[in-house]
Every structure is written in structure tokens, then in C-alpha cells.
Amino acid sequence: EVYKGVKCRLSFDSAFPSGSVDNSVDNLEYFAHVFCLPEYEIKKGDKIVAVKAGHTYTGFADYPKTYASHLEIPLYWRKH
């Protein structure tokens, strides 16, 4: 199932250059977490696209942690 327009929170743990020659801010990779309501079924490997402050981040989910109030989904992102 594909979810669109899901309200969530995006939190970045760290950022580092992606290994490109220019090492510019446009080529950073991130470790992050997405927090959303527990009603969504997210699995490891699911592609997630999020927009924060006008920037689009595309990444893949690791194993989500389920809590009564929310899901915590570890992600690996690349800013583009």
C-alpha cells in the first residue's frame, strides 16, 4: 500500500558527505528518524519520501519501532 500526505516528524541524527568530488551541501547523506502515527504499516526497505522546509528527502526504512502512540522509523537519506 502507498501512503500519501502522511503527517510526520523528521529528525536528523547525523550528516556526512556522500563521497562525491565536490563534497557540497547538495551531496550530503543522512541518518534520520521519521515519527508518525502507529496506524501505518511500514516495513524494512520501504521507500519513504519526505519534504521538510522545502527540501525533499528520499530514503529507505530500517526496522520500525512500534509504540502505543507512534512509530519510530530509522532511515537512511540522501538530500537531493
PDB file as gemmi writes it, atoms N, CA and C in Angstrom:
CRYST1    1.000    1.000    1.000  90.00  90.00  90.00 P 1                      
ATOM      1  N   GLU A   1       0.846  -1.180   0.000  1.00  0.00           N  
ATOM      2  CA  GLU A   1       0.000   0.000   0.000  1.00  0.00           C  
ATOM      3  C   GLU A   1       0.885   1.236   0.000  1.00  0.00           C  
ATOM      4  N   VAL A   2       0.464   2.257  -0.714  1.00  0.00           N  
ATOM      5  CA  VAL A   2       1.201   3.513  -0.785  1.00  0.00           C  
ATOM      6  C   VAL A   2       0.451   4.554   0.029  1.00  0.00           C  
ATOM      7  N   TYR A   3       1.183   5.239   0.906  1.00  0.00           N  
ATOM      8  CA  TYR A   3       0.596   6.314   1.714  1.00  0.00           C  
ATOM      9  C   TYR A   3       1.067   7.647   1.168  1.00  0.00           C  
ATOM     10  N   LYS A   4       0.143   8.591   1.080  1.00  0.00           N  
ATOM     11  CA  LYS A   4       0.491   9.948   0.635  1.00  0.00           C  
ATOM     12  C   LYS A   4      -0.096  10.940   1.616  1.00  0.00           C  
ATOM     13  N   GLY A   5       0.603  12.044   1.805  1.00  0.00           N  
ATOM     14  CA  GLY A   5       0.113  13.103   2.672  1.00  0.00           C  
ATOM     15  C   GLY A   5       0.115  12.747   4.145  1.00  0.00           C  
ATOM     16  N   VAL A   6       0.988  11.832   4.543  1.00  0.00           N  
ATOM     17  CA  VAL A   6       1.065  11.421   5.946  1.00  0.00           C  
ATOM     18  C   VAL A   6       1.765  12.511   6.749  1.00  0.00           C  
ATOM     19  N   LYS A   7       1.122  12.953   7.814  1.00  0.00           N  
ATOM     20  CA  LYS A   7       1.758  13.927   8.697  1.00  0.00           C  
ATOM     21  C   LYS A   7       2.756  13.178   9.573  1.00  0.00           C  
ATOM     22  N   CYS A   8       3.980  13.689   9.599  1.00  0.00           N  
ATOM     23  CA  CYS A   8       5.031  13.025  10.369  1.00  0.00           C  
ATOM     24  C   CYS A   8       6.061  14.064  10.803  1.00  0.00           C  
ATOM     25  N   ARG A   9       7.000  13.607  11.581  1.00  0.00           N  
ATOM     26  CA  ARG A   9       8.132  14.436  12.011  1.00  0.00           C  
ATOM     27  C   ARG A   9       9.401  13.779  11.518  1.00  0.00           C  
ATOM     28  N   LEU A  10      10.348  14.587  11.071  1.00  0.00           N  
ATOM     29  CA  LEU A  10      11.622  14.110  10.561  1.00  0.00           C  
ATOM     30  C   LEU A  10      12.724  14.667  11.440  1.00  0.00           C  
ATOM     31  N   SER A  11      13.552  13.785  11.975  1.00  0.00           N  
ATOM     32  CA  SER A  11      14.639  14.193  12.862  1.00  0.00           C  
ATOM     33  C   SER A  11      15.951  13.616  12.337  1.00  0.00           C  
ATOM     34  N   PHE A  12      16.948  14.478  12.163  1.00  0.00           N  
ATOM     35  CA  PHE A  12      18.238  14.035  11.641  1.00  0.00           C  
ATOM     36  C   PHE A  12      19.194  13.703  12.776  1.00  0.00           C  
ATOM     37  N   ASP A  13      19.856  12.549  12.644  1.00  0.00           N  
ATOM     38  CA  ASP A  13      20.848  12.130  13.636  1.00  0.00           C  
ATOM     39  C   ASP A  13      22.230  12.646  13.263  1.00  0.00           C  
ATOM     40  N   SER A  14      22.594  12.525  11.985  1.00  0.00           N  
ATOM     41  CA  SER A  14      23.914  12.952  11.549  1.00  0.00           C  
ATOM     42  C   SER A  14      23.919  13.135  10.046  1.00  0.00           C  
ATOM     43  N   ALA A  15      24.935  13.832   9.553  1.00  0.00           N  
ATOM     44  CA  ALA A  15      25.103  14.038   8.111  1.00  0.00           C  
ATOM     45  C   ALA A  15      26.584  13.927   7.787  1.00  0.00           C  
ATOM     46  N   PHE A  16      26.872  13.451   6.586  1.00  0.00           N  
ATOM     47  CA  PHE A  16      28.246  13.348   6.145  1.00  0.00           C  
ATOM     48  C   PHE A  16      28.284  13.437   4.626  1.00  0.00           C  
ATOM     49  N   PRO A  17      29.407  13.860   4.029  1.00  0.00           N  
ATOM     50  CA  PRO A  17      29.497  13.946   2.567  1.00  0.00           C  
ATOM     51  C   PRO A  17      29.284  12.578   1.939  1.00  0.00           C  
ATOM     52  N   SER A  18      28.632  12.560   0.789  1.00  0.00           N  
ATOM     53  CA  SER A  18      28.289  11.303   0.130  1.00  0.00           C  
ATOM     54  C   SER A  18      29.457  10.670  -0.603  1.00  0.00           C  
ATOM     55  N   GLY A  19      30.614  11.292  -0.592  1.00  0.00           N  
ATOM     56  CA  GLY A  19      31.768  10.739  -1.291  1.00  0.00           C  
ATOM     57  C   GLY A  19      31.960  11.357  -2.665  1.00  0.00           C  
ATOM     58  N   SER A  20      31.124  12.298  -3.018  1.00  0.00           N  
ATOM     59  CA  SER A  20      31.279  12.954  -4.310  1.00  0.00           C  
ATOM     60  C   SER A  20      32.514  13.854  -4.258  1.00  0.00           C  
ATOM     61  N   VAL A  21      32.998  14.212  -5.413  1.00  0.00           N  
ATOM     62  CA  VAL A  21      34.222  15.012  -5.504  1.00  0.00           C  
ATOM     63  C   VAL A  21      34.036  16.396  -4.902  1.00  0.00           C  
ATOM     64  N   ASP A  22      32.863  16.996  -5.095  1.00  0.00           N  
ATOM     65  CA  ASP A  22      32.699  18.382  -4.649  1.00  0.00           C  
ATOM     66  C   ASP A  22      32.358  18.520  -3.171  1.00  0.00           C  
ATOM     67  N   ASN A  23      31.872  17.454  -2.500  1.00  0.00           N  
ATOM     68  CA  ASN A  23      31.523  17.492  -1.072  1.00  0.00           C  
ATOM     69  C   ASN A  23      30.662  18.689  -0.704  1.00  0.00           C  
ATOM     70  N   SER A  24      29.797  19.109  -1.611  1.00  0.00           N  
ATOM     71  CA  SER A  24      28.946  20.257  -1.329  1.00  0.00           C  
ATOM     72  C   SER A  24      27.778  19.854  -0.446  1.00  0.00           C  
ATOM     73  N   VAL A  25      27.090  20.852   0.079  1.00  0.00           N  
ATOM     74  CA  VAL A  25      25.913  20.615   0.911  1.00  0.00           C  
ATOM     75  C   VAL A  25      24.846  19.859   0.123  1.00  0.00           C  
ATOM     76  N   ASP A  26      24.840  20.013  -1.199  1.00  0.00           N  
ATOM     77  CA  ASP A  26      23.847  19.328  -2.027  1.00  0.00           C  
ATOM     78  C   ASP A  26      24.095  17.829  -2.113  1.00  0.00           C  
ATOM     79  N   ASN A  27      25.232  17.359  -1.640  1.00  0.00           N  
ATOM     80  CA  ASN A  27      25.564  15.945  -1.732  1.00  0.00           C  
ATOM     81  C   ASN A  27      25.819  15.334  -0.359  1.00  0.00           C  
ATOM     82  N   LEU A  28      24.920  15.585   0.576  1.00  0.00           N  
ATOM     83  CA  LEU A  28      25.043  15.017   1.910  1.00  0.00           C  
ATOM     84  C   LEU A  28      24.155  13.790   2.046  1.00  0.00           C  
ATOM     85  N   GLU A  29      24.611  12.835   2.850  1.00  0.00           N  
ATOM     86  CA  GLU A  29      23.801  11.681   3.208  1.00  0.00           C  
ATOM     87  C   GLU A  29      23.485  11.789   4.688  1.00  0.00           C  
ATOM     88  N   TYR A  30      22.335  11.268   5.080  1.00  0.00           N  
ATOM     89  CA  TYR A  30      21.848  11.447   6.444  1.00  0.00           C  
ATOM     90  C   TYR A  30      21.388  10.137   7.061  1.00  0.00           C  
ATOM     91  N   PHE A  31      21.525  10.068   8.358  1.00  0.00           N  
ATOM     92  CA  PHE A  31      20.805   9.089   9.156  1.00  0.00           C  
ATOM     93  C   PHE A  31      19.719   9.878   9.853  1.00  0.00           C  
ATOM     94  N   ALA A  32      18.496   9.387   9.803  1.00  0.00           N  
ATOM     95  CA  ALA A  32      17.370  10.147  10.339  1.00  0.00           C  
ATOM     96  C   ALA A  32      16.328   9.206  10.917  1.00  0.00           C  
ATOM     97  N   HIS A  33      15.335   9.802  11.555  1.00  0.00           N  
ATOM     98  CA  HIS A  33      14.173   9.057  12.052  1.00  0.00           C  
ATOM     99  C   HIS A  33      12.918   9.796  11.622  1.00  0.00           C  
ATOM    100  N   VAL A  34      11.914   9.028  11.237  1.00  0.00           N  
ATOM    101  CA  VAL A  34      10.594   9.570  10.965  1.00  0.00           C  
ATOM    102  C   VAL A  34       9.677   9.070  12.072  1.00  0.00           C  
ATOM    103  N   PHE A  35       8.840   9.963  12.571  1.00  0.00           N  
ATOM    104  CA  PHE A  35       7.865   9.623  13.604  1.00  0.00           C  
ATOM    105  C   PHE A  35       6.479   9.879  13.020  1.00  0.00           C  
ATOM    106  N   CYS A  36       5.601   8.885  13.115  1.00  0.00           N  
ATOM    107  CA  CYS A  36       4.234   9.044  12.612  1.00  0.00           C  
ATOM    108  C   CYS A  36       3.283   8.220  13.476  1.00  0.00           C  
ATOM    109  N   LEU A  37       1.996   8.314  13.171  1.00  0.00           N  
ATOM    110  CA  LEU A  37       1.011   7.542  13.919  1.00  0.00           C  
ATOM    111  C   LEU A  37       1.209   6.040  13.695  1.00  0.00           C  
ATOM    112  N   PRO A  38       0.858   5.220  14.681  1.00  0.00           N  
ATOM    113  CA  PRO A  38       1.108   3.782  14.566  1.00  0.00           C  
ATOM    114  C   PRO A  38       0.163   3.059  13.613  1.00  0.00           C  
ATOM    115  N   GLU A  39      -0.782   3.759  13.012  1.00  0.00           N  
ATOM    116  CA  GLU A  39      -1.762   3.116  12.131  1.00  0.00           C  
ATOM    117  C   GLU A  39      -1.188   2.727  10.763  1.00  0.00           C  
ATOM    118  N   TYR A  40       0.033   3.193  10.444  1.00  0.00           N  
ATOM    119  CA  TYR A  40       0.639   2.899   9.149  1.00  0.00           C  
ATOM    120  C   TYR A  40       1.501   1.640   9.243  1.00  0.00           C  
ATOM    121  N   GLU A  41       1.459   0.839   8.189  1.00  0.00           N  
ATOM    122  CA  GLU A  41       2.277  -0.370   8.146  1.00  0.00           C  
ATOM    123  C   GLU A  41       3.518  -0.082   7.306  1.00  0.00           C  
ATOM    124  N   ILE A  42       4.627   0.101   7.988  1.00  0.00           N  
ATOM    125  CA  ILE A  42       5.902   0.391   7.341  1.00  0.00           C  
ATOM    126  C   ILE A  42       6.816  -0.803   7.589  1.00  0.00           C  
ATOM    127  N   LYS A  43       7.485  -1.269   6.538  1.00  0.00           N  
ATOM    128  CA  LYS A  43       8.386  -2.413   6.653  1.00  0.00           C  
ATOM    129  C   LYS A  43       9.803  -2.011   6.275  1.00  0.00           C  
ATOM    130  N   LYS A  44      10.767  -2.781   6.762  1.00  0.00           N  
ATOM    131  CA  LYS A  44      12.163  -2.538   6.395  1.00  0.00           C  
ATOM    132  C   LYS A  44      12.277  -2.572   4.873  1.00  0.00           C  
ATOM    133  N   GLY A  45      12.974  -1.577   4.322  1.00  0.00           N  
ATOM    134  CA  GLY A  45      13.168  -1.491   2.886  1.00  0.00           C  
ATOM    135  C   GLY A  45      12.157  -0.636   2.160  1.00  0.00           C  
ATOM    136  N   ASP A  46      11.076  -0.243   2.841  1.00  0.00           N  
ATOM    137  CA  ASP A  46      10.092   0.629   2.206  1.00  0.00           C  
ATOM    138  C   ASP A  46      10.728   1.969   1.859  1.00  0.00           C  
ATOM    139  N   LYS A  47      10.417   2.470   0.676  1.00  0.00           N  
ATOM    140  CA  LYS A  47      10.904   3.776   0.251  1.00  0.00           C  
ATOM    141  C   LYS A  47      10.025   4.849   0.877  1.00  0.00           C  
ATOM    142  N   ILE A  48      10.683   5.853   1.425  1.00  0.00           N  
ATOM    143  CA  ILE A  48       9.964   6.966   2.055  1.00  0.00           C  
ATOM    144  C   ILE A  48      10.479   8.268   1.456  1.00  0.00           C  
ATOM    145  N   VAL A  49       9.537   9.117   1.060  1.00  0.00           N  
ATOM    146  CA  VAL A  49       9.864  10.445   0.542  1.00  0.00           C  
ATOM    147  C   VAL A  49       9.227  11.447   1.491  1.00  0.00           C  
ATOM    148  N   ALA A  50      10.034  12.358   2.009  1.00  0.00           N  
ATOM    149  CA  ALA A  50       9.536  13.367   2.943  1.00  0.00           C  
ATOM    150  C   ALA A  50       9.995  14.748   2.492  1.00  0.00           C  
ATOM    151  N   VAL A  51       9.166  15.743   2.786  1.00  0.00           N  
ATOM    152  CA  VAL A  51       9.508  17.132   2.493  1.00  0.00           C  
ATOM    153  C   VAL A  51       9.563  17.874   3.817  1.00  0.00           C  
ATOM    154  N   LYS A  52      10.678  18.547   4.051  1.00  0.00           N  
ATOM    155  CA  LYS A  52      10.855  19.336   5.268  1.00  0.00           C  
ATOM    156  C   LYS A  52      11.477  20.664   4.879  1.00  0.00           C  
ATOM    157  N   ALA A  53      10.811  21.738   5.255  1.00  0.00           N  
ATOM    158  CA  ALA A  53      11.301  23.102   4.987  1.00  0.00           C  
ATOM    159  C   ALA A  53      11.636  23.287   3.510  1.00  0.00           C  
ATOM    160  N   GLY A  54      10.820  22.725   2.635  1.00  0.00           N  
ATOM    161  CA  GLY A  54      11.010  22.895   1.206  1.00  0.00           C  
ATOM    162  C   GLY A  54      12.040  21.978   0.570  1.00  0.00           C  
ATOM    163  N   HIS A  55      12.680  21.111   1.340  1.00  0.00           N  
ATOM    164  CA  HIS A  55      13.676  20.171   0.825  1.00  0.00           C  
ATOM    165  C   HIS A  55      13.075  18.769   0.784  1.00  0.00           C  
ATOM    166  N   THR A  56      13.350  18.034  -0.284  1.00  0.00           N  
ATOM    167  CA  THR A  56      12.838  16.673  -0.433  1.00  0.00           C  
ATOM    168  C   THR A  56      13.939  15.688  -0.062  1.00  0.00           C  
ATOM    169  N   TYR A  57      13.579  14.708   0.756  1.00  0.00           N  
ATOM    170  CA  TYR A  57      14.496  13.662   1.202  1.00  0.00           C  
ATOM    171  C   TYR A  57      13.893  12.314   0.824  1.00  0.00           C  
ATOM    172  N   THR A  58      14.689  11.464   0.189  1.00  0.00           N  
ATOM    173  CA  THR A  58      14.233  10.140  -0.205  1.00  0.00           C  
ATOM    174  C   THR A  58      15.135   9.115   0.455  1.00  0.00           C  
ATOM    175  N   GLY A  59      14.532   8.138   1.107  1.00  0.00           N  
ATOM    176  CA  GLY A  59      15.325   7.136   1.802  1.00  0.00           C  
ATOM    177  C   GLY A  59      14.576   5.838   1.961  1.00  0.00           C  
ATOM    178  N   PHE A  60      15.199   4.926   2.684  1.00  0.00           N  
ATOM    179  CA  PHE A  60      14.633   3.607   2.897  1.00  0.00           C  
ATOM    180  C   PHE A  60      14.566   3.304   4.382  1.00  0.00           C  
ATOM    181  N   ALA A  61      13.466   2.685   4.767  1.00  0.00           N  
ATOM    182  CA  ALA A  61      13.212   2.386   6.175  1.00  0.00           C  
ATOM    183  C   ALA A  61      14.057   1.213   6.650  1.00  0.00           C  
ATOM    184  N   ASP A  62      14.501   1.304   7.885  1.00  0.00           N  
ATOM    185  CA  ASP A  62      15.053   0.164   8.600  1.00  0.00           C  
ATOM    186  C   ASP A  62      13.891  -0.397   9.428  1.00  0.00           C  
ATOM    187  N   TYR A  63      14.148  -1.292  10.363  1.00  0.00           N  
ATOM    188  CA  TYR A  63      13.068  -1.885  11.153  1.00  0.00           C  
ATOM    189  C   TYR A  63      12.402  -0.825  12.029  1.00  0.00           C  
ATOM    190  N   PRO A  64      11.097  -0.587  11.833  1.00  0.00           N  
ATOM    191  CA  PRO A  64      10.393   0.396  12.658  1.00  0.00           C  
ATOM    192  C   PRO A  64      10.177  -0.104  14.083  1.00  0.00           C  
ATOM    193  N   LYS A  65      10.141   0.830  15.009  1.00  0.00           N  
ATOM    194  CA  LYS A  65       9.788   0.526  16.400  1.00  0.00           C  
ATOM    195  C   LYS A  65       8.360   1.003  16.610  1.00  0.00           C  
ATOM    196  N   THR A  66       7.522   0.130  17.122  1.00  0.00           N  
ATOM    197  CA  THR A  66       6.116   0.465  17.323  1.00  0.00           C  
ATOM    198  C   THR A  66       5.851   0.755  18.786  1.00  0.00           C  
ATOM    199  N   TYR A  67       5.244   1.898  19.037  1.00  0.00           N  
ATOM    200  CA  TYR A  67       4.826   2.296  20.374  1.00  0.00           C  
ATOM    201  C   TYR A  67       3.321   2.524  20.334  1.00  0.00           C  
ATOM    202  N   ALA A  68       2.679   2.596  21.472  1.00  0.00           N  
ATOM    203  CA  ALA A  68       1.232   2.817  21.520  1.00  0.00           C  
ATOM    204  C   ALA A  68       0.849   4.135  20.853  1.00  0.00           C  
ATOM    205  N   SER A  69       1.706   5.128  20.980  1.00  0.00           N  
ATOM    206  CA  SER A  69       1.387   6.465  20.476  1.00  0.00           C  
ATOM    207  C   SER A  69       1.952   6.781  19.096  1.00  0.00           C  
ATOM    208  N   HIS A  70       2.976   6.028  18.641  1.00  0.00           N  
ATOM    209  CA  HIS A  70       3.627   6.391  17.384  1.00  0.00           C  
ATOM    210  C   HIS A  70       4.521   5.269  16.855  1.00  0.00           C  
ATOM    211  N   LEU A  71       4.967   5.447  15.618  1.00  0.00           N  
ATOM    212  CA  LEU A  71       6.018   4.625  15.021  1.00  0.00           C  
ATOM    213  C   LEU A  71       7.288   5.457  14.983  1.00  0.00           C  
ATOM    214  N   GLU A  72       8.410   4.813  15.220  1.00  0.00           N  
ATOM    215  CA  GLU A  72       9.718   5.447  15.054  1.00  0.00           C  
ATOM    216  C   GLU A  72      10.445   4.642  13.986  1.00  0.00           C  
ATOM    217  N   ILE A  73      10.720   5.280  12.863  1.00  0.00           N  
ATOM    218  CA  ILE A  73      11.277   4.581  11.713  1.00  0.00           C  
ATOM    219  C   ILE A  73      12.683   5.109  11.427  1.00  0.00           C  
ATOM    220  N   PRO A  74      13.723   4.306  11.672  1.00  0.00           N  
ATOM    221  CA  PRO A  74      15.077   4.722  11.302  1.00  0.00           C  
ATOM    222  C   PRO A  74      15.209   4.753   9.778  1.00  0.00           C  
ATOM    223  N   LEU A  75      15.898   5.762   9.269  1.00  0.00           N  
ATOM    224  CA  LEU A  75      16.031   5.922   7.826  1.00  0.00           C  
ATOM    225  C   LEU A  75      17.442   6.281   7.424  1.00  0.00           C  
ATOM    226  N   TYR A  76      17.759   5.945   6.194  1.00  0.00           N  
ATOM    227  CA  TYR A  76      18.995   6.371   5.562  1.00  0.00           C  
ATOM    228  C   TYR A  76      18.577   7.250   4.388  1.00  0.00           C  
ATOM    229  N   TRP A  77      18.987   8.512   4.398  1.00  0.00           N  
ATOM    230  CA  TRP A  77      18.552   9.511   3.435  1.00  0.00           C  
ATOM    231  C   TRP A  77      19.692  10.016   2.579  1.00  0.00           C  
ATOM    232  N   ARG A  78      19.327  10.515   1.409  1.00  0.00           N  
ATOM    233  CA  ARG A  78      20.248  11.313   0.614  1.00  0.00           C  
ATOM    234  C   ARG A  78      19.518  12.569   0.176  1.00  0.00           C  
ATOM    235  N   LYS A  79      20.038  13.718   0.547  1.00  0.00           N  
ATOM    236  CA  LYS A  79      19.415  15.001   0.185  1.00  0.00           C  
ATOM    237  C   LYS A  79      19.616  15.212  -1.311  1.00  0.00           C  
ATOM    238  N   HIS A  80      18.537  15.628  -1.986  1.00  0.00           N  
ATOM    239  CA  HIS A  80      18.656  15.926  -3.420  1.00  0.00           C  
ATOM    240  C   HIS A  80      17.786  17.089  -3.800  1.00  0.00           C  
TER     241      HIS A  80                                                      
END                                                                             
